[in-house]
Structure formats: C-alpha cells, structure tokens
mmCIF file of C-alpha atoms in Angstrom:
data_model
loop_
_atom_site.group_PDB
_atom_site.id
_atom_site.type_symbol
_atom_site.label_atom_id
_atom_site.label_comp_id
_atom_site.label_asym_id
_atom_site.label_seq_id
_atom_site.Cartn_x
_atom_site.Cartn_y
_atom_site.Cartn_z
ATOM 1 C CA UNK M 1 20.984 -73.657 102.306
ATOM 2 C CA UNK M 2 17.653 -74.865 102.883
ATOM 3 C CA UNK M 3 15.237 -75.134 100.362
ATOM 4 C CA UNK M 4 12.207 -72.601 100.416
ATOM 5 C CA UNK M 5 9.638 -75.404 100.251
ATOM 6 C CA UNK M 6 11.435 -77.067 103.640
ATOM 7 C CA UNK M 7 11.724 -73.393 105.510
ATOM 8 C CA UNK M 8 8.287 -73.192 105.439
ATOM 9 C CA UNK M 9 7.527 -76.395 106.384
ATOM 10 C CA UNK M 10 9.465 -75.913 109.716
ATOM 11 C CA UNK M 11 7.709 -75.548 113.507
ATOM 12 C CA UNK M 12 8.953 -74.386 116.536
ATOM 13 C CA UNK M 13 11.056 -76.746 118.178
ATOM 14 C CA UNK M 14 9.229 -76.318 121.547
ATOM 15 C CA UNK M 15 6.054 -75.452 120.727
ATOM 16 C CA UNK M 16 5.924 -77.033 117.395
ATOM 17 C CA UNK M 17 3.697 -74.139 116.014
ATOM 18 C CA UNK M 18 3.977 -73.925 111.987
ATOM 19 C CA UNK M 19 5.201 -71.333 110.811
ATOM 20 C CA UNK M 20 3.812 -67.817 109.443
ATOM 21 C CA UNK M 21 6.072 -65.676 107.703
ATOM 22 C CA UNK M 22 9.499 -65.754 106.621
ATOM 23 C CA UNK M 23 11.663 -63.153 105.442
ATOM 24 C CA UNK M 24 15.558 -62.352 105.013
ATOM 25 C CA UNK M 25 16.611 -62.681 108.461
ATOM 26 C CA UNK M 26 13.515 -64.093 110.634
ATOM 27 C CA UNK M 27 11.526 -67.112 110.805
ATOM 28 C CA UNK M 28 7.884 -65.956 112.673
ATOM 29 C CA UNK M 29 5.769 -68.634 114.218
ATOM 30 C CA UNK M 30 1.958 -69.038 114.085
ATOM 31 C CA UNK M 31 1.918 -68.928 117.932
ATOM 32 C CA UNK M 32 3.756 -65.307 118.133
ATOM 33 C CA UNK M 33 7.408 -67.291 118.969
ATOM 34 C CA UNK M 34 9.963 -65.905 116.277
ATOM 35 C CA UNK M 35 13.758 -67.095 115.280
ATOM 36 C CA UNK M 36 16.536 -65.676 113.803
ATOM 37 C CA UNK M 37 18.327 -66.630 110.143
ATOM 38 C CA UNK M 38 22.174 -65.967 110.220
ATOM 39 C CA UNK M 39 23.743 -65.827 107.135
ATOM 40 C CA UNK M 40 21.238 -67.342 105.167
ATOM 41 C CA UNK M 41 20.953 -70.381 107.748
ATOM 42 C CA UNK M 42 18.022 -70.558 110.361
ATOM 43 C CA UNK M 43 19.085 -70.817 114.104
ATOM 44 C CA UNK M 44 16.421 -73.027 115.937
ATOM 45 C CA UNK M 45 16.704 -73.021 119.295
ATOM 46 C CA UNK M 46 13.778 -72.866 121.898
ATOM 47 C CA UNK M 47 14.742 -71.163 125.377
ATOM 48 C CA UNK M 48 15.356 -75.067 127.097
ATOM 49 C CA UNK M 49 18.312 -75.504 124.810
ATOM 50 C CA UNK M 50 21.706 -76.385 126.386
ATOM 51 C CA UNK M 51 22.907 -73.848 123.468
ATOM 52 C CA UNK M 52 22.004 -70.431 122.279
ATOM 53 C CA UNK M 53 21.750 -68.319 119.609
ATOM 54 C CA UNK M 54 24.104 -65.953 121.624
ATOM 55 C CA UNK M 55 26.442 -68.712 121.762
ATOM 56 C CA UNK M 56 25.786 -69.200 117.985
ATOM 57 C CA UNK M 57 26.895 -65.716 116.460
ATOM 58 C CA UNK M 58 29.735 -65.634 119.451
ATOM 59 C CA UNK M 59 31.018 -69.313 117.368
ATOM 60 C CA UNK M 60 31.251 -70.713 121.126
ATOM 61 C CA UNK M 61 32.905 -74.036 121.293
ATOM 62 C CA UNK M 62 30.980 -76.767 121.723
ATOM 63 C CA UNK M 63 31.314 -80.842 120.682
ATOM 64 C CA UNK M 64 33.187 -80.213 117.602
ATOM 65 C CA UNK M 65 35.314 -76.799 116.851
ATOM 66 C CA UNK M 66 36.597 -75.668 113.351
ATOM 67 C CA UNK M 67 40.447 -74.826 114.389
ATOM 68 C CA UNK M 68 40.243 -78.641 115.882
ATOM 69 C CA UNK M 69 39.691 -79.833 112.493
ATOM 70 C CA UNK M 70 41.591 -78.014 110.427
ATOM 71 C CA UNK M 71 44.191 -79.855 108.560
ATOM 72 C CA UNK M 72 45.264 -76.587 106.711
ATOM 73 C CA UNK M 73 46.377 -73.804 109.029
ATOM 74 C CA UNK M 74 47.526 -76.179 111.634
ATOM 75 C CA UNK M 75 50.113 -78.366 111.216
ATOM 76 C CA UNK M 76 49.163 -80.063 114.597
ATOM 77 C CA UNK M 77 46.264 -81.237 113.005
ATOM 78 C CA UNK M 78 47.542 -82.299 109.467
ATOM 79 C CA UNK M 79 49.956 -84.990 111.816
ATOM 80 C CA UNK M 80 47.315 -86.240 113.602
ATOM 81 C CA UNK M 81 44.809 -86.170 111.490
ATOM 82 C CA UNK M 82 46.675 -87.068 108.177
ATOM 83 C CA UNK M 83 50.081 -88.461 108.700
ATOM 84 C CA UNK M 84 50.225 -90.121 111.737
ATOM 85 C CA UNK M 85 48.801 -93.884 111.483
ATOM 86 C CA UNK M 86 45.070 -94.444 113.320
ATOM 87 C CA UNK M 87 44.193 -96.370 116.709
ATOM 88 C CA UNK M 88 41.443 -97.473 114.837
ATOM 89 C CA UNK M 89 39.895 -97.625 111.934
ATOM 90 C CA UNK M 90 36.146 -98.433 110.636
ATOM 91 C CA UNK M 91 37.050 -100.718 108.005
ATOM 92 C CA UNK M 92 33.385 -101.015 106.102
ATOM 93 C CA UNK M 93 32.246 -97.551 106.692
ATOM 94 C CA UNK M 94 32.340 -96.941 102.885
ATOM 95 C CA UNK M 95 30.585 -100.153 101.747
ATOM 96 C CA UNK M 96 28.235 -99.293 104.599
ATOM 97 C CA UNK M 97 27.421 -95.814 103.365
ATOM 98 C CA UNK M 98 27.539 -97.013 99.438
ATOM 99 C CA UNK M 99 24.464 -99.612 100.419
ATOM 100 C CA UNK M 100 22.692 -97.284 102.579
ATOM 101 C CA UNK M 101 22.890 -94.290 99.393
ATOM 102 C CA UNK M 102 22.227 -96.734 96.952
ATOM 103 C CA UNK M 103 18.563 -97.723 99.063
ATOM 104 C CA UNK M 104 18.044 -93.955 99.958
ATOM 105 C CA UNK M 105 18.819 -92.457 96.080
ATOM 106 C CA UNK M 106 16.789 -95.023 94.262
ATOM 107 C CA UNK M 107 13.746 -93.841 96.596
ATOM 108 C CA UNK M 108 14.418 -89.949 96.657
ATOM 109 C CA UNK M 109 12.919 -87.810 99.066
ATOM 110 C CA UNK M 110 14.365 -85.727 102.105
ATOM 111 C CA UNK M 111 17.453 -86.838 104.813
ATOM 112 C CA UNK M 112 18.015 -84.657 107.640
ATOM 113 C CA UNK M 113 21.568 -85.395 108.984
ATOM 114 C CA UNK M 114 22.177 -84.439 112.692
ATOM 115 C CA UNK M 115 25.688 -83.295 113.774
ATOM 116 C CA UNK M 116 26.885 -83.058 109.738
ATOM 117 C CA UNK M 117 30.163 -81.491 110.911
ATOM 118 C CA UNK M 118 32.832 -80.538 108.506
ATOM 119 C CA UNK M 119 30.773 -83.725 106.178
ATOM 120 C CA UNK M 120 27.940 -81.066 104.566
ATOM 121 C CA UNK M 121 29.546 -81.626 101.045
ATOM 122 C CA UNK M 122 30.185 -84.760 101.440
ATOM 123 C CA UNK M 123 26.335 -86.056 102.922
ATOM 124 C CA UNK M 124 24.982 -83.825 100.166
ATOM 125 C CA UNK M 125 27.021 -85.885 97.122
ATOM 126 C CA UNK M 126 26.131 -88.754 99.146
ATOM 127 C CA UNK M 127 22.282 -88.967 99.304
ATOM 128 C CA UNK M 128 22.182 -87.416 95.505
ATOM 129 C CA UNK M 129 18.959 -87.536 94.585
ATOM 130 C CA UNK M 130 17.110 -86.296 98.207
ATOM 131 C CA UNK M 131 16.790 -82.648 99.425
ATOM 132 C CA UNK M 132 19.618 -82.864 102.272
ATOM 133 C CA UNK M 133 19.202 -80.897 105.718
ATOM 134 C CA UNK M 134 22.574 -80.745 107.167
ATOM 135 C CA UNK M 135 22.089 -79.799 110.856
ATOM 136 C CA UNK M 136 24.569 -78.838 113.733
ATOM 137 C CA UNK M 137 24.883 -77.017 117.051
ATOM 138 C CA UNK M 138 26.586 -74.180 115.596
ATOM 139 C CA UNK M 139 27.610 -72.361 112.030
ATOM 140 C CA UNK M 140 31.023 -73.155 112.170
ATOM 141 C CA UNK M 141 31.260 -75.905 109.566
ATOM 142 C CA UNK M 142 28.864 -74.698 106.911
ATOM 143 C CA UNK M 143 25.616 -76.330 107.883
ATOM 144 C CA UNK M 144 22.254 -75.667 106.470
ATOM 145 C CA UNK M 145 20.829 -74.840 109.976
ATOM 146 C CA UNK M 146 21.277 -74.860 113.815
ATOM 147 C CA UNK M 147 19.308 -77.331 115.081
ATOM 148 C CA UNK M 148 18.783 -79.202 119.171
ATOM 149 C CA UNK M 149 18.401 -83.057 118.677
ATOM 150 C CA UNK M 150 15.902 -82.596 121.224
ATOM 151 C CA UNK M 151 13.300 -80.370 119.898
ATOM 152 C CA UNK M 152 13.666 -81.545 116.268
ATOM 153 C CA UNK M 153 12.318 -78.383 114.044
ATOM 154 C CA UNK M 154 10.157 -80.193 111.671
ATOM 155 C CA UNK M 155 6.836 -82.133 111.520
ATOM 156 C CA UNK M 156 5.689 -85.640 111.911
ATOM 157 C CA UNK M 157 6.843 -88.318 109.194
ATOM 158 C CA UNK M 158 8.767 -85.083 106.966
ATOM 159 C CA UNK M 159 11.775 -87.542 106.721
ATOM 160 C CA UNK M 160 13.102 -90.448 104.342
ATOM 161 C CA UNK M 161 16.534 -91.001 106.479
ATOM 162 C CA UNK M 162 17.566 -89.373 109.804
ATOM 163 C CA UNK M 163 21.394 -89.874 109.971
ATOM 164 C CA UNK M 164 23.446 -89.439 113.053
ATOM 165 C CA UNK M 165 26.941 -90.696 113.442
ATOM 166 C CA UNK M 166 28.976 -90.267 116.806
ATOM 167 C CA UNK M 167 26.134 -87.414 117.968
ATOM 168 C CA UNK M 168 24.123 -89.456 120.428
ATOM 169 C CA UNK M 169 26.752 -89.713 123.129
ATOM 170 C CA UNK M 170 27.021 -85.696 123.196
ATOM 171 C CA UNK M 171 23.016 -85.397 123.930
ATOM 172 C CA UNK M 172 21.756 -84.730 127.566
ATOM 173 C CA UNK M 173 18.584 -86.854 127.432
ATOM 174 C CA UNK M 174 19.281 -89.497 123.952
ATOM 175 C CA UNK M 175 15.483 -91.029 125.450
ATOM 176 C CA UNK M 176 14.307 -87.864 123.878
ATOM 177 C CA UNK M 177 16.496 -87.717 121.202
ATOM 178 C CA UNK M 178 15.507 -90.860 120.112
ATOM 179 C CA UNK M 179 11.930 -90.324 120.188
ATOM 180 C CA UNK M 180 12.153 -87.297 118.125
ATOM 181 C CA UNK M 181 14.422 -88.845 115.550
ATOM 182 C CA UNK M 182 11.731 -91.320 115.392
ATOM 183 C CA UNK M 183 8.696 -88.796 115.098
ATOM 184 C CA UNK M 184 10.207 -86.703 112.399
ATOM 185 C CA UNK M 185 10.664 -90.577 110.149
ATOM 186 C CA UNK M 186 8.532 -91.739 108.166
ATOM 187 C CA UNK M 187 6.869 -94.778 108.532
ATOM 188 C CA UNK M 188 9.044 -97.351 106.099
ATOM 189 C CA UNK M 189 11.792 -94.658 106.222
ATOM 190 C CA UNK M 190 15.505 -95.595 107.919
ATOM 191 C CA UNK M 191 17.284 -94.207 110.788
ATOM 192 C CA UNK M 192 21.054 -94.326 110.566
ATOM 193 C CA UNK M 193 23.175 -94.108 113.964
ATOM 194 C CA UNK M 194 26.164 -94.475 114.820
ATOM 195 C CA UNK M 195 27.811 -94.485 118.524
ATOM 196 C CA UNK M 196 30.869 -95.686 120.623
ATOM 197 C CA UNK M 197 30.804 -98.014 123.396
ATOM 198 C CA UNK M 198 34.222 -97.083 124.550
ATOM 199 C CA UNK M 199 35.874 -93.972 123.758
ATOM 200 C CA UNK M 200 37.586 -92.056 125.952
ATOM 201 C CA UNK M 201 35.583 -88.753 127.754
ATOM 202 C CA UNK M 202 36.374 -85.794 124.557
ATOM 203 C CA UNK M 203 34.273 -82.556 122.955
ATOM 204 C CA UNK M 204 33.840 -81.850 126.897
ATOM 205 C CA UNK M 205 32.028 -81.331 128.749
ATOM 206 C CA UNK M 206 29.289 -82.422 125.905
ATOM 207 C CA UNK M 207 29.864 -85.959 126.380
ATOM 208 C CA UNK M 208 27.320 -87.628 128.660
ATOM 209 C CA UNK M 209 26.957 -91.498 127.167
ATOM 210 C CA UNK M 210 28.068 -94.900 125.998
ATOM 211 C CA UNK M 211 25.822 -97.483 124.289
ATOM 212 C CA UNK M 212 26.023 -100.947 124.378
ATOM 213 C CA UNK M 213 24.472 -103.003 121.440
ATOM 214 C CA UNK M 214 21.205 -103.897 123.156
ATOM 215 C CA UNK M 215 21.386 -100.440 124.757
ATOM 216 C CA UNK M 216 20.978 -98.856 121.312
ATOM 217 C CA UNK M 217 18.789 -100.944 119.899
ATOM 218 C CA UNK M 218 16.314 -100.897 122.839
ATOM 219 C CA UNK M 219 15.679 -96.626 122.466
ATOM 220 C CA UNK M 220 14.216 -97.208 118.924
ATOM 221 C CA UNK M 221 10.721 -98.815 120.149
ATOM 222 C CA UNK M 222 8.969 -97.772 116.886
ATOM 223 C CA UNK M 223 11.757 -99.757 114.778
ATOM 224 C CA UNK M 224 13.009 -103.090 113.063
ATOM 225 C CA UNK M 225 16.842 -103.210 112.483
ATOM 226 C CA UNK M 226 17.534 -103.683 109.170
ATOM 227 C CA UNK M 227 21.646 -104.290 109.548
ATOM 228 C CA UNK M 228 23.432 -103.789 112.643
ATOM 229 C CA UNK M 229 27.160 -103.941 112.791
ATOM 230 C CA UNK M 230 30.284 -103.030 114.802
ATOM 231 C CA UNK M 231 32.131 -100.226 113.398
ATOM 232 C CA UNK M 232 35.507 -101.012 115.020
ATOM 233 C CA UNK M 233 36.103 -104.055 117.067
ATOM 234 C CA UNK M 234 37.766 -105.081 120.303
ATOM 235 C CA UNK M 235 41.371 -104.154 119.188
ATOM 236 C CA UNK M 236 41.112 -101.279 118.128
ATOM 237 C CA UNK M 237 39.290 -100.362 121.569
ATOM 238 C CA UNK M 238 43.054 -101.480 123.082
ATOM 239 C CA UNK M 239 44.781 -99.443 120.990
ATOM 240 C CA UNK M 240 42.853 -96.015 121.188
ATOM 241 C CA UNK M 241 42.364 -97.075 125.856
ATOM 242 C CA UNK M 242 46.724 -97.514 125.491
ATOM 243 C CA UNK M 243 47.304 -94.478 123.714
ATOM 244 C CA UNK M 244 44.714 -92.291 125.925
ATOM 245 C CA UNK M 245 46.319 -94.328 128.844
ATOM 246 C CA UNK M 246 49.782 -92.750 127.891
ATOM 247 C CA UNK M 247 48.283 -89.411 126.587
ATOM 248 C CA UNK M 248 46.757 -88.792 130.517
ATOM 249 C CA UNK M 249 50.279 -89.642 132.346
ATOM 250 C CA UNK M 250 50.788 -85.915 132.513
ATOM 251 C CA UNK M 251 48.881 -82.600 131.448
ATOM 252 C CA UNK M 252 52.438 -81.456 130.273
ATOM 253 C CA UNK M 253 51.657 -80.208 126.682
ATOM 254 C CA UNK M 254 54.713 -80.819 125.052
ATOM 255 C CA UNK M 255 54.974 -84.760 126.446
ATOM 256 C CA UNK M 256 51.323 -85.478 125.465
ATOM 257 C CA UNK M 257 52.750 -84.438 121.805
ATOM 258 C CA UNK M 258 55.029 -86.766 122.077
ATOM 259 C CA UNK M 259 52.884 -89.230 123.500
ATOM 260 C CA UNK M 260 50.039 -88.801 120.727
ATOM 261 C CA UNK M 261 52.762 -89.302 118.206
ATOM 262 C CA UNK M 262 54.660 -92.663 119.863
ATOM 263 C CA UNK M 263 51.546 -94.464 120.879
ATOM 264 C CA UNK M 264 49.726 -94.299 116.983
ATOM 265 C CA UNK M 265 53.510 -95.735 115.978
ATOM 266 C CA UNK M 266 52.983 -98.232 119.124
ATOM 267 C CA UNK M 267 49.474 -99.192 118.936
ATOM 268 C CA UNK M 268 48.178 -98.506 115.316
ATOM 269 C CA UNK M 269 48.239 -101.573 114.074
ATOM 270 C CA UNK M 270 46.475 -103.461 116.515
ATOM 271 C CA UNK M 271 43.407 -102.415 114.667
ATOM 272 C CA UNK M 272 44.155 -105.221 111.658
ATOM 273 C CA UNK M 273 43.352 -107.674 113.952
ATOM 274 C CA UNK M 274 39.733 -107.153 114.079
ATOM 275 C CA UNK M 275 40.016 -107.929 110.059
ATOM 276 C CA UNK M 276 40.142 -111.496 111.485
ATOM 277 C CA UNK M 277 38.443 -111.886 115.276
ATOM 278 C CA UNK M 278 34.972 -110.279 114.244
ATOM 279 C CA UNK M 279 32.017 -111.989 115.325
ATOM 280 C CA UNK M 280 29.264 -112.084 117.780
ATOM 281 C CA UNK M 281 31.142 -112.148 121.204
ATOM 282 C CA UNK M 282 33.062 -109.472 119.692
ATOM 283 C CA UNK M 283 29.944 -107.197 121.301
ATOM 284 C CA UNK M 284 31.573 -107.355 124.348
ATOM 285 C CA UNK M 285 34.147 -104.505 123.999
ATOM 286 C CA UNK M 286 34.391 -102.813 120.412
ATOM 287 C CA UNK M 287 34.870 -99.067 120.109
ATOM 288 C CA UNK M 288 31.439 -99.162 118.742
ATOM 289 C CA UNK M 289 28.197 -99.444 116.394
ATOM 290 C CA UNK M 290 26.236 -98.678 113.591
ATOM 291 C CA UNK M 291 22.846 -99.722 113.572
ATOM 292 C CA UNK M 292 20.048 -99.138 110.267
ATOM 293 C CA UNK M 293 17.105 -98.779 111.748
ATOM 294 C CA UNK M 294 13.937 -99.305 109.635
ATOM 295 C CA UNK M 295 10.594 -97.126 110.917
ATOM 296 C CA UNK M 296 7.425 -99.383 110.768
ATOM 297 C CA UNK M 297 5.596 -97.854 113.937
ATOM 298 C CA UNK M 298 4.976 -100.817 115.915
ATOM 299 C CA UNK M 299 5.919 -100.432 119.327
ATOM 300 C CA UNK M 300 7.999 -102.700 120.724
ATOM 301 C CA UNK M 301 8.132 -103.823 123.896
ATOM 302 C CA UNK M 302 10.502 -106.074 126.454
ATOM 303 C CA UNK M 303 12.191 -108.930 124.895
ATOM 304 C CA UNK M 304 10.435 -107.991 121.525
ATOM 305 C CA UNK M 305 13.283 -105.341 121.223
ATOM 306 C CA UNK M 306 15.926 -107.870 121.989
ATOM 307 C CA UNK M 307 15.240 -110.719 118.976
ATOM 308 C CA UNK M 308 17.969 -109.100 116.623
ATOM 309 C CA UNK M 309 20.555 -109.265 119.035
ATOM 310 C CA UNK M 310 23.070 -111.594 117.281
ATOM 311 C CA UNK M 311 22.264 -109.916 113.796
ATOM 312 C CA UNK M 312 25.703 -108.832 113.590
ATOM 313 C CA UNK M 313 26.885 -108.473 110.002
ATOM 314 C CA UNK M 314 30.013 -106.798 108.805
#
C-alpha cells in the first residue's frame, strides 16, 4: 500500500495535474481528471493507455499472469519452474542486487519499481530502509498500484532508484519510457534495468523489443553508467534458442510437454560455460543485460554515449 504522504504527491499521468482530494476509493485531480483506487491500490491510467482500468478489475491477461506463475495449484508450473533444471541462469544477480541495496539503504529515500511482479515482498525487504512503490499493469500480484511506464504518475526528481528488470521489451514506445524513468530520478539517483537481447517472442502480444548493449545505453541521455554487465552470456542464449527451437516443432500440447521437459535435461547445462568464456566480445550474443545507470543530468550526445562501451564487469 502506498504511503499517504506519496498518494498525495501523485499527478495525472497525462496531464500531470497534482492532485486535490483523495478519499477511500478516488484519487481527484486539480485539473477536474479523477481515478479510481481498487482495493486499497490506485489504478493510474490516462485514456492513451494500451491498458484499462476495465481491463484491470476484469484481471485481463497481459505480460505476466498469476495462474502462469503459480508453483502451488499447478503442478505444470512447480516442474518447470522448480524441478526441472534452467536454460539459463543469471549467475551474479544476487551479488548484483546485494551491492545495489547496500548503496540504495545506506542513502534512504524512495524506489519506485516498474513491473514488480510476483517480487513486491521481496523488492520491499530488499531496499529496507526506502519507502518502496511497487508498480504493475494489473492487481494480480499484489502491487502497490497500477501504473503505464509511459505516463509515469509522479513528479520530477520524486525518486532515489527506478528499477526495471525484463519490463522494457514489453513497452510500445521504451524512447518514452526511458525519458520518463529519467524525469521521475533524481539528479545523483540510479536507474536499474534490466533487458534481453535474445529471448524468444513470450507474454504476447506485449513483446515489442530487443536491446543490444549500446542500444540500451544510448536511451539514457541524462546518465553515466555506473556498472554494466551481462546477465547471462552466449551459452545460455544456445540453450534457451535449442529448447524454443524444439518447443515450436509442433503446437501439439502434449509433445511441447515433452519437449519443455527433454530439452532443460538436453541443454541445461550449457549455461556453466559462460562461468568461464565471459568477457567483452561476449556482447555479441548473450541472453542479455543489466545496466546501473547513475542520473547526473547532462545530456549526452553521439559518441559521448558510447565511451563506456567495454565497461563490462561481472
């Protein structure tokens, strides 16, 4: 749930109008526009949004369902999710997340984290010490509030850390996206995203991009990169483009079963090997990125957003 001081600093993620009032179950606008609060959680959608709060209280599917996820009720999902090995794997993601905590806790303040998922408990033990926003596109997964990457709900410089993993390929326009995850940091505050370069086409049809490394780097103008590393490397890539590649030889349900189960026993361990072949070529075909992004408001441009190409670290 969002605190009361943060409800009321909201706008209007068109108009960005402040707000006026707020009560039990509606958020009203300086500018006459009004939203709704379901459940306790704020739904803040302008009328340009690909989704709407129609689609919200209906729980329409969209990039990331809760019966997809669910390792209880399912025993599909508890296989693939926790028994059968992994195509890949993002060997540092914990050290990663550790580092980033440890800069983010000692400093307090607020994180808004786009796309939290089924992670809101998780992000919120993470990042300790800061008022956490957990954001999605719906209320499936027990996020604080509905929220368009787009038309980002809150004012200029109201965040310490904007963190987005595997979110920017599922946005229409990430040009915009970008620029509003950069309008709502602070300047000397950190941007955390995270994206594949190649991963099959899934969450359809919201899946409209792949980044390369300079592709990333290059939509955060108003940013230095303070680390920048490859989440899972070139063999992993093999393993999850072979096990999609014998996934799509037929739509027959019951033989992609058995094709999701053979090809993790097949192809799961080709993801040890990027324990020993990472490096900087390696940018030529991982599964993907993370980048830290630090907010100091110069604007780059041309090769000035190139110089930290080769600052790969693991």
């Amino acid at each position: 749930m969002i605190a009361d001081a943060i409800l009321k600093s909201l706008v209007h993620p068109k108009t960005k109008a402040s707000v006026a009032t707020v009560d039990s179950d509606m958020i009203r606008f300086t500018d006459g526009h009004s939203l709704p609060i379901i459940q306790a959680r704020p739904i803040l959608l302008s009328e340009d949004s690909l989704f709407t709060i129609e689609g919200i209280l209906q729980n329409a599917a969209t990039t990331q369902e809760a019966t997809f996820i669910d390792t209880q009720g399912s025993m599909k999902n508890y296989l693939r999710k926790r028994v059968l090995p992994s195509l890949a794997k993002d060997f540092h993601i914990g050290k990663r997340y550790r580092e980033l905590a440890q800069t983010v806790n000692a400093q307090g303040g607020r994180v808004l984290v786009i796309g939290s998922g089924d992670k809101v408990v998780y992000y919120k033990n993470l990042f300790h010490t800061c008022e956490v926003v957990c954001s999605d596109v719906h209320l499936q997964l027990g996020a604080d509030c509905v929220i368009d990457a787009h038309e980002i709900p809150f004012p200029d410089a109201f965040f310490d850390l904007v963190f987005a993993a595997q979110v920017l390929e599922h946005t229409m326009n990430p040009w915009k996206v970008t620029q509003e995850v950069q309008r709502v940091t602070k300047i000397g505050g950190r941007i955390q995203i995270e994206v594949p370069q190649n991963y099959p086409y899934h969450g359809q049809p919201y899946d409209f991009f792949r980044f390369t490394f300079t592709g990333l780097r290059v939509l955060f103008e108003q940013c230095s990169v303070a680390k920048a590393s490859i989440t899972e490397s070139n063999a992993a890539m093999v393993g999850v483009t072979l096990g999609n590649y014998m996934m799509n030889l037929s739509a027959q349900k019951y033989y992609r079963q058995g094709a999701l189960f053979l090809s993790r026993f097949l192809f799961g361990w080709l993801k040890y090997l990027d324990r020993f072949t990472l490096h900087q070529r390696s940018v030529s075909s991982p599964k993907g990125y993370a980048f830290t992004f630090l907010k100091d408001g110069e604007v780059r441009k041309g090769a000035a957003l190139l110089e930290e190409y080769y600052a790969l670290k693991p």
